[in-house]
PDB file of C-alpha atoms and ligand atoms in Angstrom:
ATOM      1  CA  MET A1246      48.573   5.996  16.688  1.00 41.00           C
ATOM      2  CA  ILE A1247      46.398   5.265  19.690  1.00 42.00           C
ATOM      3  CA  ARG A1248      49.473   4.931  21.818  1.00 45.00           C
ATOM      4  CA  SER A1249      50.888   8.303  20.821  1.00 42.00           C
ATOM      5  CA  HIS A1250      47.555   9.920  21.545  1.00 43.00           C
ATOM      6  CA  LEU A1251      47.525   8.448  25.059  1.00 39.00           C
ATOM      7  CA  ALA A1252      51.116   9.454  25.648  1.00 41.00           C
ATOM      8  CA  ARG A1253      50.129  13.023  25.071  1.00 42.00           C
ATOM      9  CA  ALA A1254      46.818  12.962  26.907  1.00 40.00           C
ATOM     10  CA  ILE A1255      47.783  11.238  30.152  1.00 39.00           C
ATOM     11  CA  PRO A1256      50.674  13.439  31.310  1.00 40.00           C
ATOM     12  CA  ALA A1257      48.555  16.522  30.656  1.00 38.00           C
ATOM     13  CA  GLN A1258      45.800  15.138  32.851  1.00 40.00           C
ATOM     14  CA  LEU A1259      48.223  14.179  35.626  1.00 40.00           C
ATOM     15  CA  ALA A1260      49.843  17.584  35.531  1.00 38.00           C
ATOM     16  CA  LEU A1261      46.434  19.164  35.915  1.00 38.00           C
ATOM     17  CA  CYS A1262      45.613  16.951  38.926  1.00 37.00           C
ATOM     18  CA  ALA A1263      48.923  17.725  40.599  1.00 39.00           C
ATOM     19  CA  ALA A1264      48.428  21.411  40.037  1.00 37.00           C
ATOM     20  CA  SER A1265      44.949  21.435  41.524  1.00 38.00           C
ATOM     21  CA  LEU A1266      46.052  19.418  44.562  1.00 39.00           C
ATOM     22  CA  MET A1267      48.953  21.754  45.217  1.00 38.00           C
ATOM     23  CA  PHE A1268      46.606  24.636  44.907  1.00 38.00           C
ATOM     24  CA  ALA A1269      44.342  23.055  47.528  1.00 40.00           C
ATOM     25  CA  ALA A1270      47.136  22.677  50.089  1.00 39.00           C
ATOM     26  CA  PRO A1271      49.961  25.067  49.280  1.00 39.00           C
ATOM     27  CA  ALA A1272      51.302  25.374  52.820  1.00 40.00           C
ATOM     28  CA  PHE A1273      51.892  21.639  53.216  1.00 40.00           C
ATOM     29  CA  ALA A1274      53.300  20.767  49.816  1.00 40.00           C
ATOM     30  CA  ASP A1275      56.943  20.669  50.904  1.00 43.00           C
ATOM     31  CA  ASP A1276      56.714  20.093  54.622  1.00 41.00           C
ATOM     32  CA  PRO A1277      56.067  16.510  55.802  1.00 43.00           C
ATOM     33  CA  HIS A1278      55.970  17.578  59.446  1.00 41.00           C
ATOM     34  CA  ALA A1279      53.264  20.127  58.800  1.00 43.00           C
ATOM     35  CA  MET A1280      51.315  17.457  56.949  1.00 45.00           C
ATOM     36  CA  HIS A1281      51.442  15.164  59.956  1.00 43.00           C
ATOM     37  CA  MET A1282      50.237  17.968  62.187  1.00 43.00           C
ATOM     38  CA  GLN A1283      47.401  18.569  59.774  1.00 47.00           C
ATOM     39  CA  GLN A1284      46.555  14.871  59.743  1.00 47.00           C
ATOM     40  CA  ALA A1285      46.409  14.750  63.535  1.00 44.00           C
ATOM     41  CA  GLN A1286      44.143  17.753  63.447  1.00 46.00           C
ATOM     42  CA  HIS A1287      41.845  15.997  60.987  1.00 50.00           C
ATOM     43  CA  ALA A1288      41.622  12.942  63.212  1.00 45.00           C
ATOM     44  CA  GLN A1289      40.815  15.160  66.156  1.00 43.00           C
ATOM     45  CA  GLN A1290      38.091  16.975  64.258  1.00 44.00           C
ATOM     46  CA  ALA A1291      36.588  13.684  63.129  1.00 45.00           C
ATOM     47  CA  ARG A1292      36.588  12.344  66.683  1.00 40.00           C
ATOM     48  CA  HIS A1293      35.104  15.569  67.930  1.00 40.00           C
ATOM     49  CA  ALA A1294      32.375  15.313  65.331  1.00 39.00           C
ATOM     50  CA  SER A1295      31.657  11.744  66.336  1.00 37.00           C
ATOM     51  CA  HIS A1296      30.730  12.825  69.835  1.00 36.00           C
ATOM     52  CA  GLY A1297      28.346  15.389  68.457  1.00 33.00           C
ATOM     53  CA  SER A1298      29.026  17.739  71.342  1.00 34.00           C
ATOM     54  CA  GLY A1299      28.061  20.857  69.455  1.00 34.00           C
ATOM     55  CA  GLY A1300      31.094  20.193  67.294  1.00 36.00           C
ATOM     56  CA  ALA A1301      29.318  18.633  64.324  1.00 54.00           C
ATOM     57  CA  THR A1302      31.112  19.533  61.133  1.00 74.00           C
ATOM     58  CA  ALA A1303      29.704  20.531  57.777  1.00 85.00           C
ATOM     59  CA  ILE A1304      29.708  16.900  56.675  1.00 95.00           C
ATOM     60  CA  GLY A1305      27.773  15.625  59.698  1.00 96.00           C
ATOM     61  CA  GLU A1306      28.767  13.222  62.440  1.00 96.00           C
ATOM     62  CA  ALA A1307      29.252   9.548  63.198  1.00 96.00           C
ATOM     63  CA  GLY A1308      25.870   7.820  63.258  1.00 96.00           C
ATOM     64  CA  ASP A1309      24.276   5.326  65.615  1.00 96.00           C
ATOM     65  CA  GLU A1310      23.595   2.137  63.676  1.00 96.00           C
ATOM     66  CA  ALA A1311      20.494   1.402  65.769  1.00 96.00           C
ATOM     67  CA  ARG A1312      18.982   4.661  64.465  1.00 96.00           C
ATOM     68  CA  ALA A1313      19.834   4.134  60.803  1.00 97.00           C
ATOM     69  CA  THR A1314      17.084   5.433  58.520  1.00 96.00           C
ATOM     70  CA  ARG A1315      18.405   3.721  55.413  1.00 96.00           C
ATOM     71  CA  THR A1316      21.017   1.320  54.104  1.00 98.00           C
ATOM     72  CA  VAL A1317      23.121   1.974  51.011  1.00 98.00           C
ATOM     73  CA  ASP A1318      25.314  -0.709  49.445  1.00 98.00           C
ATOM     74  CA  VAL A1319      28.559   0.686  48.061  1.00 98.00           C
ATOM     75  CA  ASP A1320      30.818  -1.365  45.815  1.00 98.00           C
ATOM     76  CA  MET A1321      34.496  -0.542  45.283  1.00 98.00           C
ATOM     77  CA  ARG A1322      36.417  -1.918  42.304  1.00 97.00           C
ATOM     78  CA  ASP A1323      39.912  -1.815  40.845  1.00 98.00           C
ATOM     79  CA  THR A1324      38.530   0.292  37.986  1.00 98.00           C
ATOM     80  CA  MET A1325      38.907   3.086  40.594  1.00 98.00           C
ATOM     81  CA  ARG A1326      35.191   3.661  40.795  1.00 98.00           C
ATOM     82  CA  PHE A1327      32.585   3.610  43.530  1.00 98.00           C
ATOM     83  CA  SER A1328      29.163   2.265  42.710  1.00 98.00           C
ATOM     84  CA  PRO A1329      27.049   4.247  43.229  1.00 98.00           C
ATOM     85  CA  ALA A1330      29.240   7.337  42.841  1.00 98.00           C
ATOM     86  CA  THR A1331      26.415   9.784  43.482  1.00 98.00           C
ATOM     87  CA  LEU A1332      23.455   9.582  45.794  1.00 97.00           C
ATOM     88  CA  THR A1333      20.942  11.810  47.483  1.00 97.00           C
ATOM     89  CA  VAL A1334      19.935  11.645  51.139  1.00 97.00           C
ATOM     90  CA  ARG A1335      17.755  13.784  53.344  1.00 97.00           C
ATOM     91  CA  ARG A1336      19.042  16.070  56.047  1.00 96.00           C
ATOM     92  CA  GLY A1337      18.749  14.137  59.309  1.00 96.00           C
ATOM     93  CA  ASP A1338      19.209  10.745  57.652  1.00 97.00           C
ATOM     94  CA  THR A1339      21.455   8.253  59.397  1.00 98.00           C
ATOM     95  CA  VAL A1340      22.811   6.125  56.575  1.00 98.00           C
ATOM     96  CA  ARG A1341      24.259   2.685  57.061  1.00 98.00           C
ATOM     97  CA  PHE A1342      26.782   2.263  54.229  1.00 98.00           C
ATOM     98  CA  VAL A1343      27.557  -1.396  53.615  1.00 98.00           C
ATOM     99  CA  VAL A1344      30.845  -1.133  51.765  1.00 98.00           C
ATOM    100  CA  THR A1345      32.302  -4.023  49.762  1.00 98.00           C
ATOM    101  CA  ASN A1346      35.746  -4.242  48.198  1.00 98.00           C
ATOM    102  CA  SER A1347      35.228  -6.310  45.043  1.00 98.00           C
ATOM    103  CA  GLY A1348      38.758  -5.654  43.811  1.00 98.00           C
ATOM    104  CA  LYS A1349      42.167  -7.188  44.350  1.00 98.00           C
ATOM    105  CA  LEU A1350      43.645  -3.967  45.748  1.00 97.00           C
ATOM    106  CA  ARG A1351      43.075  -2.303  49.089  1.00 96.00           C
ATOM    107  CA  HIS A1352      40.468   0.460  48.908  1.00 97.00           C
ATOM    108  CA  GLU A1353      38.859   2.834  51.347  1.00 96.00           C
ATOM    109  CA  MET A1354      35.859   5.057  51.615  1.00 97.00           C
ATOM    110  CA  MET A1355      36.345   8.331  53.439  1.00 97.00           C
ATOM    111  CA  LEU A1356      33.703  11.020  53.809  1.00 97.00           C
ATOM    112  CA  GLY A1357      34.797  14.649  53.775  1.00 96.00           C
ATOM    113  CA  THR A1358      34.648  17.987  52.056  1.00 96.00           C
ATOM    114  CA  SER A1359      36.151  18.105  48.586  1.00 94.00           C
ATOM    115  CA  ALA A1360      38.940  20.324  49.932  1.00 94.00           C
ATOM    116  CA  SER A1361      39.806  18.069  52.876  1.00 93.00           C
ATOM    117  CA  LEU A1362      39.821  14.949  50.693  1.00 95.00           C
ATOM    118  CA  ALA A1363      42.067  16.543  48.072  1.00 93.00           C
ATOM    119  CA  GLU A1364      44.458  17.668  50.785  1.00 92.00           C
ATOM    120  CA  HIS A1365      44.430  14.231  52.365  1.00 90.00           C
ATOM    121  CA  ALA A1366      45.046  12.502  49.018  1.00 90.00           C
ATOM    122  CA  LYS A1367      48.128  14.639  48.540  1.00 89.00           C
ATOM    123  CA  MET A1368      49.352  13.575  51.983  1.00 86.00           C
ATOM    124  CA  MET A1369      48.823   9.908  51.139  1.00 84.00           C
ATOM    125  CA  GLN A1370      51.310  10.246  48.284  1.00 81.00           C
ATOM    126  CA  THR A1371      54.079  10.926  50.797  1.00 81.00           C
ATOM    127  CA  THR A1372      52.814   8.636  53.586  1.00 76.00           C
ATOM    128  CA  PRO A1373      51.438   5.593  51.713  1.00 67.00           C
ATOM    129  CA  GLY A1374      51.217   3.269  54.715  1.00 69.00           C
ATOM    130  CA  MET A1375      48.892   5.579  56.607  1.00 70.00           C
ATOM    131  CA  SER A1376      45.645   3.937  57.638  1.00 70.00           C
ATOM    132  CA  HIS A1377      42.526   5.758  58.700  1.00 69.00           C
ATOM    133  CA  GLU A1378      40.741   4.921  61.904  1.00 74.00           C
ATOM    134  CA  GLU A1379      38.508   7.963  61.943  1.00 86.00           C
ATOM    135  CA  PRO A1380      34.754   7.345  62.224  1.00 90.00           C
ATOM    136  CA  ASN A1381      34.286   8.885  58.764  1.00 95.00           C
ATOM    137  CA  ALA A1382      36.375   6.231  56.993  1.00 96.00           C
ATOM    138  CA  VAL A1383      36.626   2.500  56.408  1.00 96.00           C
ATOM    139  CA  THR A1384      39.625   0.730  54.878  1.00 95.00           C
ATOM    140  CA  LEU A1385      39.005  -2.625  53.231  1.00 97.00           C
ATOM    141  CA  GLU A1386      41.321  -5.383  52.126  1.00 97.00           C
ATOM    142  CA  PRO A1387      40.300  -7.276  48.959  1.00 98.00           C
ATOM    143  CA  GLY A1388      37.035  -9.148  49.487  1.00 97.00           C
ATOM    144  CA  GLU A1389      36.213  -7.413  52.765  1.00 98.00           C
ATOM    145  CA  ARG A1390      32.865  -5.867  53.675  1.00 98.00           C
ATOM    146  CA  LYS A1391      32.506  -3.200  56.362  1.00 97.00           C
ATOM    147  CA  THR A1392      29.849  -0.871  57.634  1.00 97.00           C
ATOM    148  CA  LEU A1393      30.136   2.902  57.985  1.00 97.00           C
ATOM    149  CA  VAL A1394      27.268   4.724  59.710  1.00 97.00           C
ATOM    150  CA  TRP A1395      26.927   8.461  59.177  1.00 98.00           C
ATOM    151  CA  HIS A1396      24.408  11.076  60.335  1.00 97.00           C
ATOM    152  CA  PHE A1397      23.886  13.823  57.755  1.00 97.00           C
ATOM    153  CA  THR A1398      23.052  16.912  59.776  1.00 96.00           C
ATOM    154  CA  GLN A1399      23.221  19.721  57.233  1.00 95.00           C
ATOM    155  CA  PRO A1400      21.970  20.254  53.706  1.00 95.00           C
ATOM    156  CA  GLY A1401      24.687  20.556  51.090  1.00 95.00           C
ATOM    157  CA  THR A1402      27.284  18.289  49.576  1.00 96.00           C
ATOM    158  CA  VAL A1403      29.369  15.609  51.260  1.00 97.00           C
ATOM    159  CA  ASP A1404      32.139  14.090  49.164  1.00 98.00           C
ATOM    160  CA  PHE A1405      33.706  10.691  49.535  1.00 98.00           C
ATOM    161  CA  ALA A1406      36.869   9.201  48.105  1.00 98.00           C
ATOM    162  CA  CYS A1407      39.376   6.401  48.236  1.00 97.00           C
ATOM    163  CA  LEU A1408      42.667   7.769  49.499  1.00 94.00           C
ATOM    164  CA  GLU A1409      44.852   4.792  48.706  1.00 94.00           C
ATOM    165  CA  PRO A1410      47.791   6.414  46.853  1.00 91.00           C
ATOM    166  CA  GLY A1411      46.827   7.285  43.292  1.00 93.00           C
ATOM    167  CA  HIS A1412      43.208   6.191  43.558  1.00 96.00           C
ATOM    168  CA  PHE A1413      41.760   9.646  44.257  1.00 95.00           C
ATOM    169  CA  GLU A1414      43.760  11.022  41.325  1.00 95.00           C
ATOM    170  CA  ALA A1415      42.406   8.207  39.132  1.00 97.00           C
ATOM    171  CA  GLY A1416      38.882   9.387  39.880  1.00 97.00           C
ATOM    172  CA  MET A1417      37.871   7.162  42.789  1.00 98.00           C
ATOM    173  CA  ARG A1418      35.457   9.671  44.288  1.00 98.00           C
ATOM    174  CA  GLY A1419      31.776  10.273  44.773  1.00 98.00           C
ATOM    175  CA  VAL A1420      29.263  12.844  45.957  1.00 98.00           C
ATOM    176  CA  ILE A1421      26.352  12.701  48.368  1.00 98.00           C
ATOM    177  CA  ASN A1422      23.742  15.428  47.987  1.00 97.00           C
ATOM    178  CA  VAL A1423      22.039  16.205  51.280  1.00 97.00           C
ATOM    179  CA  ARG A1424      18.647  17.787  50.703  1.00 95.00           C
TER     180      ARG A1424
HETATM  181 CU1   CU B1651      40.812   2.670  45.946  1.00 72.51          CU
END
């Protein structure tokens, strides 16, 4: 009885996820080349942001660890959850995220807008080996700990997610409120 309930519930949920992702990136859904172009563009934007040369994006820019105003420990687990999954920072904060992978799978933490992360997650389904070297992301093998330093320059919402294939869809996401 439980099993038949799950059998009905899960495909419906997956279908909903797929639909919303396709909606987020309609132009790239069937064109791998376009997706690569888009990915290169993302990397470029992230690099641009990291130099802070008037090109800071809505999510902020790479931070200088020496100027960190606070440290936040982030734990990643195979339950496809970040802990904490929500936090609040102040505009102007430079946050030193100390990220730990407590699972047995590879995980990553990437900062972005909800739209850019959803688009990127879709891309990861077709290019699973892709690794992220942008300043707004860290990729961790099981047991690893890495630091990500970010300067939050604008009030609003910055999302983060794990873009290992399937993890975003399983709910491995979080939100940072910038006040
Ligand atoms: Cu993950």
